[in-house]
PDB file of C-alpha atoms in Angstrom:
ATOM      1  CA  MET G  58      -0.035  -0.019  -0.068  1.00 81.00           C
ATOM      2  CA  GLU G  59       1.369   3.393  -1.030  1.00 88.00           C
ATOM      3  CA  LEU G  60       0.345   6.549   0.785  1.00 93.00           C
ATOM      4  CA  TRP G  61       0.495  10.080  -0.530  1.00 94.00           C
ATOM      5  CA  ASP G  62       0.098  13.405   1.215  1.00 94.00           C
ATOM      6  CA  VAL G  63      -3.127  15.359   0.598  1.00 96.00           C
ATOM      7  CA  TYR G  64      -2.629  18.950  -0.427  1.00 95.00           C
ATOM      8  CA  THR G  65      -4.906  22.005  -0.593  1.00 96.00           C
ATOM      9  CA  VAL G  66      -5.509  23.973  -3.787  1.00 96.00           C
ATOM     10  CA  ASP G  67      -2.726  26.338  -2.463  1.00 96.00           C
ATOM     11  CA  ARG G  68      -0.301  23.470  -2.304  1.00 95.00           C
ATOM     12  CA  GLU G  69      -0.240  23.222   1.383  1.00 95.00           C
ATOM     13  CA  LYS G  70      -0.149  19.736   3.080  1.00 96.00           C
ATOM     14  CA  THR G  71      -3.386  19.062   4.975  1.00 96.00           C
ATOM     15  CA  GLY G  72      -1.848  16.516   7.386  1.00 95.00           C
ATOM     16  CA  ARG G  73      -4.068  13.828   5.860  1.00 95.00           C
ATOM     17  CA  THR G  74      -2.871  10.947   3.636  1.00 94.00           C
ATOM     18  CA  TRP G  75      -4.373   9.240   0.680  1.00 90.00           C
ATOM     19  CA  GLU G  76      -4.053   5.683  -0.428  1.00 91.00           C
ATOM     20  CA  ARG G  77      -3.002   5.111  -4.070  1.00 89.00           C
ATOM     21  CA  GLY G  78      -5.710   3.660  -6.094  1.00 87.00           C
ATOM     22  CA  THR G  79      -8.606   5.242  -4.149  1.00 88.00           C
ATOM     23  CA  ARG G  80     -10.434   8.398  -5.271  1.00 89.00           C
ATOM     24  CA  LEU G  81      -9.376  11.748  -3.868  1.00 91.00           C
ATOM     25  CA  ALA G  82     -12.115  13.822  -2.287  1.00 92.00           C
ATOM     26  CA  GLN G  83     -13.267  17.047  -4.089  1.00 94.00           C
ATOM     27  CA  GLY G  84     -10.786  19.798  -3.291  1.00 95.00           C
ATOM     28  CA  ASP G  85      -7.919  17.408  -2.353  1.00 96.00           C
ATOM     29  CA  TYR G  86      -4.733  17.189  -4.477  1.00 97.00           C
ATOM     30  CA  HIS G  87      -1.491  15.202  -4.608  1.00 95.00           C
ATOM     31  CA  LEU G  88       2.057  15.895  -5.904  1.00 97.00           C
ATOM     32  CA  VAL G  89       3.557  14.196  -8.997  1.00 97.00           C
ATOM     33  CA  ILE G  90       7.020  14.773 -10.293  1.00 97.00           C
ATOM     34  CA  HIS G  91       8.682  14.175 -13.653  1.00 97.00           C
ATOM     35  CA  VAL G  92      12.397  14.484 -14.459  1.00 98.00           C
ATOM     36  CA  CYS G  93      13.668  14.954 -17.980  1.00 98.00           C
ATOM     37  CA  ILE G  94      17.461  14.235 -18.435  1.00 98.00           C
ATOM     38  CA  PHE G  95      19.082  15.937 -21.395  1.00 97.00           C
ATOM     39  CA  ASN G  96      22.566  15.279 -22.769  1.00 97.00           C
ATOM     40  CA  LYS G  97      25.103  17.646 -24.223  1.00 95.00           C
ATOM     41  CA  ASP G  98      23.698  16.930 -27.676  1.00 96.00           C
ATOM     42  CA  GLY G  99      20.193  18.219 -26.605  1.00 96.00           C
ATOM     43  CA  GLN G 100      18.616  14.741 -26.616  1.00 98.00           C
ATOM     44  CA  MET G 101      16.254  13.620 -23.866  1.00 98.00           C
ATOM     45  CA  LEU G 102      16.682  10.302 -22.094  1.00 98.00           C
ATOM     46  CA  ILE G 103      13.387   8.400 -22.575  1.00 98.00           C
ATOM     47  CA  GLN G 104      12.080   5.169 -21.148  1.00 98.00           C
ATOM     48  CA  GLN G 105       9.785   2.405 -22.386  1.00 98.00           C
ATOM     49  CA  ARG G 106       7.288   1.210 -19.852  1.00 97.00           C
ATOM     50  CA  GLN G 107       6.886  -2.529 -19.137  1.00 97.00           C
ATOM     51  CA  PRO G 108       4.165  -4.334 -21.136  1.00 97.00           C
ATOM     52  CA  PHE G 109       2.384  -5.437 -17.942  1.00 96.00           C
ATOM     53  CA  LYS G 110       2.068  -1.841 -16.490  1.00 92.00           C
ATOM     54  CA  ASP G 111      -1.572  -0.781 -15.849  1.00 86.00           C
ATOM     55  CA  GLY G 112      -1.102   2.639 -17.304  1.00 88.00           C
ATOM     56  CA  TRP G 113       0.398   3.187 -20.725  1.00 94.00           C
ATOM     57  CA  PRO G 114       1.898  -0.376 -21.186  1.00 96.00           C
ATOM     58  CA  ASN G 115       4.818  -0.629 -23.723  1.00 97.00           C
ATOM     59  CA  MET G 116       4.590   3.144 -24.319  1.00 98.00           C
ATOM     60  CA  TRP G 117       7.681   5.388 -24.311  1.00 98.00           C
ATOM     61  CA  ASP G 118       7.795   8.311 -21.878  1.00 98.00           C
ATOM     62  CA  ILE G 119       9.974  11.051 -20.591  1.00 97.00           C
ATOM     63  CA  THR G 120      12.887  10.018 -18.332  1.00 97.00           C
ATOM     64  CA  VAL G 121      11.114   9.347 -15.076  1.00 97.00           C
ATOM     65  CA  GLY G 122       7.898  10.219 -13.222  1.00 96.00           C
ATOM     66  CA  GLY G 123       5.915   9.275 -10.229  1.00 95.00           C
ATOM     67  CA  SER G 124       3.939  10.428  -7.156  1.00 95.00           C
ATOM     68  CA  ALA G 125       5.481  11.838  -4.055  1.00 95.00           C
ATOM     69  CA  THR G 126       4.967   9.535  -1.056  1.00 95.00           C
ATOM     70  CA  VAL G 127       4.138  10.564   2.426  1.00 96.00           C
ATOM     71  CA  GLY G 128       6.703  13.015   3.847  1.00 95.00           C
ATOM     72  CA  ASP G 129       8.500  13.552   0.412  1.00 95.00           C
ATOM     73  CA  THR G 130       9.376  17.048  -0.784  1.00 96.00           C
ATOM     74  CA  SER G 131       9.231  17.468  -4.572  1.00 97.00           C
ATOM     75  CA  GLN G 132      13.022  17.133  -4.690  1.00 98.00           C
ATOM     76  CA  GLN G 133      13.068  14.005  -2.589  1.00 98.00           C
ATOM     77  CA  ALA G 134      10.464  12.390  -4.870  1.00 97.00           C
ATOM     78  CA  ALA G 135      12.430  13.437  -7.962  1.00 98.00           C
ATOM     79  CA  MET G 136      15.608  11.865  -6.610  1.00 98.00           C
ATOM     80  CA  ARG G 137      13.768   8.714  -5.459  1.00 97.00           C
ATOM     81  CA  GLU G 138      12.119   8.145  -8.835  1.00 97.00           C
ATOM     82  CA  LEU G 139      15.412   8.581 -10.702  1.00 97.00           C
ATOM     83  CA  GLU G 140      17.142   6.074  -8.446  1.00 97.00           C
ATOM     84  CA  GLU G 141      14.207   3.620  -8.380  1.00 97.00           C
ATOM     85  CA  GLU G 142      13.350   3.594 -12.085  1.00 97.00           C
ATOM     86  CA  ILE G 143      16.745   3.878 -13.785  1.00 98.00           C
ATOM     87  CA  GLY G 144      19.294   3.619 -11.066  1.00 97.00           C
ATOM     88  CA  LEU G 145      20.557   7.188 -11.421  1.00 97.00           C
ATOM     89  CA  LYS G 146      21.702   9.112  -8.319  1.00 97.00           C
ATOM     90  CA  LEU G 147      21.541  12.826  -8.579  1.00 97.00           C
ATOM     91  CA  ASP G 148      21.363  15.442  -5.900  1.00 97.00           C
ATOM     92  CA  LEU G 149      18.384  17.646  -6.641  1.00 97.00           C
ATOM     93  CA  SER G 150      17.964  18.828  -3.033  1.00 95.00           C
ATOM     94  CA  ASP G 151      18.619  22.473  -3.891  1.00 94.00           C
ATOM     95  CA  THR G 152      16.872  22.394  -7.307  1.00 95.00           C
ATOM     96  CA  ARG G 153      13.526  23.923  -8.049  1.00 94.00           C
ATOM     97  CA  PRO G 154      11.334  22.416 -10.776  1.00 96.00           C
ATOM     98  CA  HIS G 155      11.487  24.273 -14.088  1.00 95.00           C
ATOM     99  CA  LEU G 156       7.751  23.929 -14.575  1.00 95.00           C
ATOM    100  CA  THR G 157       4.679  22.899 -12.593  1.00 96.00           C
ATOM    101  CA  VAL G 158       1.710  21.726 -14.568  1.00 95.00           C
ATOM    102  CA  ASN G 159      -1.655  21.561 -12.751  1.00 95.00           C
ATOM    103  CA  PHE G 160      -3.956  18.646 -13.439  1.00 93.00           C
ATOM    104  CA  ASP G 161      -7.423  17.671 -12.136  1.00 92.00           C
ATOM    105  CA  GLU G 162      -6.096  15.855  -9.031  1.00 93.00           C
ATOM    106  CA  GLY G 163      -2.878  17.727  -8.264  1.00 95.00           C
ATOM    107  CA  PHE G 164       0.386  19.321  -9.202  1.00 95.00           C
ATOM    108  CA  ASP G 165       3.140  17.928 -11.524  1.00 97.00           C
ATOM    109  CA  ASP G 166       6.604  19.335 -10.882  1.00 97.00           C
ATOM    110  CA  ILE G 167       8.910  18.953 -13.950  1.00 97.00           C
ATOM    111  CA  TYR G 168      12.629  19.092 -13.479  1.00 97.00           C
ATOM    112  CA  LEU G 169      14.845  19.581 -16.554  1.00 97.00           C
ATOM    113  CA  VAL G 170      18.397  18.278 -15.863  1.00 97.00           C
ATOM    114  CA  GLU G 171      21.356  18.518 -18.229  1.00 96.00           C
ATOM    115  CA  THR G 172      23.935  15.769 -17.610  1.00 95.00           C
ATOM    116  CA  ASP G 173      25.510  13.002 -19.751  1.00 88.00           C
ATOM    117  CA  VAL G 174      24.532   9.504 -18.684  1.00 95.00           C
ATOM    118  CA  ASP G 175      26.025   6.259 -19.883  1.00 96.00           C
ATOM    119  CA  LEU G 176      22.999   4.162 -20.710  1.00 97.00           C
ATOM    120  CA  ASN G 177      25.040   0.906 -20.137  1.00 96.00           C
ATOM    121  CA  GLU G 178      25.516   2.013 -16.441  1.00 95.00           C
ATOM    122  CA  LEU G 179      21.817   2.438 -15.654  1.00 97.00           C
ATOM    123  CA  THR G 180      19.879  -0.204 -13.612  1.00 97.00           C
ATOM    124  CA  LEU G 181      16.353  -0.335 -14.972  1.00 98.00           C
ATOM    125  CA  GLN G 182      13.603  -1.207 -12.558  1.00 97.00           C
ATOM    126  CA  GLU G 183      12.187  -4.506 -13.809  1.00 96.00           C
ATOM    127  CA  SER G 184       8.664  -3.748 -12.577  1.00 95.00           C
ATOM    128  CA  GLU G 185       8.573  -0.384 -14.336  1.00 95.00           C
ATOM    129  CA  VAL G 186      11.103   0.122 -17.233  1.00 98.00           C
ATOM    130  CA  GLN G 187      12.005  -2.260 -20.089  1.00 97.00           C
ATOM    131  CA  ALA G 188      14.314  -0.025 -22.124  1.00 98.00           C
ATOM    132  CA  VAL G 189      15.886   3.443 -22.326  1.00 98.00           C
ATOM    133  CA  GLN G 190      17.365   5.464 -25.267  1.00 98.00           C
ATOM    134  CA  TRP G 191      18.310   9.024 -26.177  1.00 98.00           C
ATOM    135  CA  ALA G 192      15.884  10.816 -28.480  1.00 98.00           C
ATOM    136  CA  ASP G 193      15.711  14.273 -30.038  1.00 98.00           C
ATOM    137  CA  GLU G 194      12.550  16.453 -30.058  1.00 98.00           C
ATOM    138  CA  ALA G 195      11.453  15.440 -33.597  1.00 97.00           C
ATOM    139  CA  THR G 196      11.832  11.757 -32.788  1.00 98.00           C
ATOM    140  CA  ILE G 197       9.670  12.062 -29.699  1.00 98.00           C
ATOM    141  CA  LEU G 198       6.995  14.071 -31.601  1.00 97.00           C
ATOM    142  CA  ASN G 199       7.023  11.383 -34.329  1.00 97.00           C
ATOM    143  CA  MET G 200       6.571   8.728 -31.738  1.00 97.00           C
ATOM    144  CA  ILE G 201       3.625  10.558 -30.246  1.00 97.00           C
ATOM    145  CA  ARG G 202       2.103  10.800 -33.662  1.00 96.00           C
ATOM    146  CA  SER G 203       2.707   7.091 -34.339  1.00 97.00           C
ATOM    147  CA  GLY G 204       1.098   6.129 -30.964  1.00 97.00           C
ATOM    148  CA  THR G 205       4.245   4.730 -29.365  1.00 98.00           C
ATOM    149  CA  PHE G 206       4.877   7.532 -26.917  1.00 98.00           C
ATOM    150  CA  ILE G 207       2.520   8.701 -24.165  1.00 97.00           C
ATOM    151  CA  PRO G 208       0.279  11.334 -25.857  1.00 96.00           C
ATOM    152  CA  TYR G 209       1.326  14.542 -24.148  1.00 94.00           C
ATOM    153  CA  HIS G 210      -0.288  17.781 -25.349  1.00 90.00           C
ATOM    154  CA  GLY G 211       1.204  18.992 -28.634  1.00 82.00           C
ATOM    155  CA  PRO G 212       3.236  21.850 -27.274  1.00 93.00           C
ATOM    156  CA  MET G 213       4.472  19.961 -24.123  1.00 96.00           C
ATOM    157  CA  ILE G 214       7.532  18.250 -25.658  1.00 97.00           C
ATOM    158  CA  PRO G 215       8.733  21.354 -27.500  1.00 96.00           C
ATOM    159  CA  LEU G 216       8.293  23.339 -24.283  1.00 95.00           C
ATOM    160  CA  LEU G 217      10.517  20.882 -22.372  1.00 96.00           C
ATOM    161  CA  PHE G 218      13.231  21.164 -24.982  1.00 96.00           C
ATOM    162  CA  ALA G 219      12.956  24.892 -25.157  1.00 94.00           C
ATOM    163  CA  MET G 220      13.107  25.296 -21.372  1.00 92.00           C
ATOM    164  CA  ARG G 221      16.114  23.131 -20.669  1.00 91.00           C
ATOM    165  CA  GLY G 222      19.138  25.143 -19.433  1.00 82.00           C
ATOM    166  CA  GLN G 223      17.056  28.157 -18.613  1.00 78.00           C
ATOM    167  CA  TRP G 224      14.637  29.542 -15.984  1.00 75.00           C
ATOM    168  CA  GLY G 225      11.468  31.465 -16.517  1.00 77.00           C
ATOM    169  CA  GLY G 226       9.243  32.058 -19.513  1.00 74.00           C
ATOM    170  CA  ILE G 227      11.155  34.933 -20.987  1.00 69.00           C
ATOM    171  CA  ASN G 228      13.649  34.470 -23.746  1.00 66.00           C
ATOM    172  CA  ARG G 229      17.265  35.321 -22.788  1.00 56.00           C
ATOM    173  CA  VAL G 230      17.697  37.572 -25.876  1.00 53.00           C
ATOM    174  CA  GLU G 231      18.426  41.204 -24.881  1.00 49.00           C
ATOM    175  CA  ALA G 232      15.253  43.274 -24.903  1.00 47.00           C
ATOM    176  CA  ILE G 233      15.199  45.963 -27.552  1.00 48.00           C
ATOM    177  CA  SER G 234      14.151  49.348 -26.369  1.00 48.00           C
ATOM    178  CA  VAL G 235      10.902  50.742 -27.745  1.00 53.00           C
ATOM    179  CA  ASP G 236      12.585  54.143 -28.230  1.00 54.00           C
ATOM    180  CA  GLU G 237      15.189  52.926 -30.637  1.00 50.00           C
TER     181      GLU G 237
END
């Protein structure tokens, strides 16, 4: 049995917990994280889910994702999921998520990390992940169109690629003065 903290709409812990697989009450939310690892060539590390998974079997997905368990901070959940699913240890304790996407039942913190990873040194969690590979933006978008990648909203994947290596929604190009 996996327990998750229950949050308010303002992202404050209520002190209550929720059992995975049961319905959340109206006005209750939970925290999910995703981590996207990018290499120096600008490719994202993607994973293929096991064929026996309840959700999205055999589908390809971004690097890792999962729910925060009771007591987890967002960063702790991100580090735990990286280590559990692909055997990668990264210290994200002082890292903020690049994006937070709200969904019906909660908050999804998305971390964008640039680091080179040797795929041969990863330990895949047998109950979750059957394969990993590097993929560029165009490949992932083609996989979504072909039905082999989880069907994220159209602009989501390009946004992840665009946001890697920067913070905030403003382009780093120098602003041009209106008076010029």
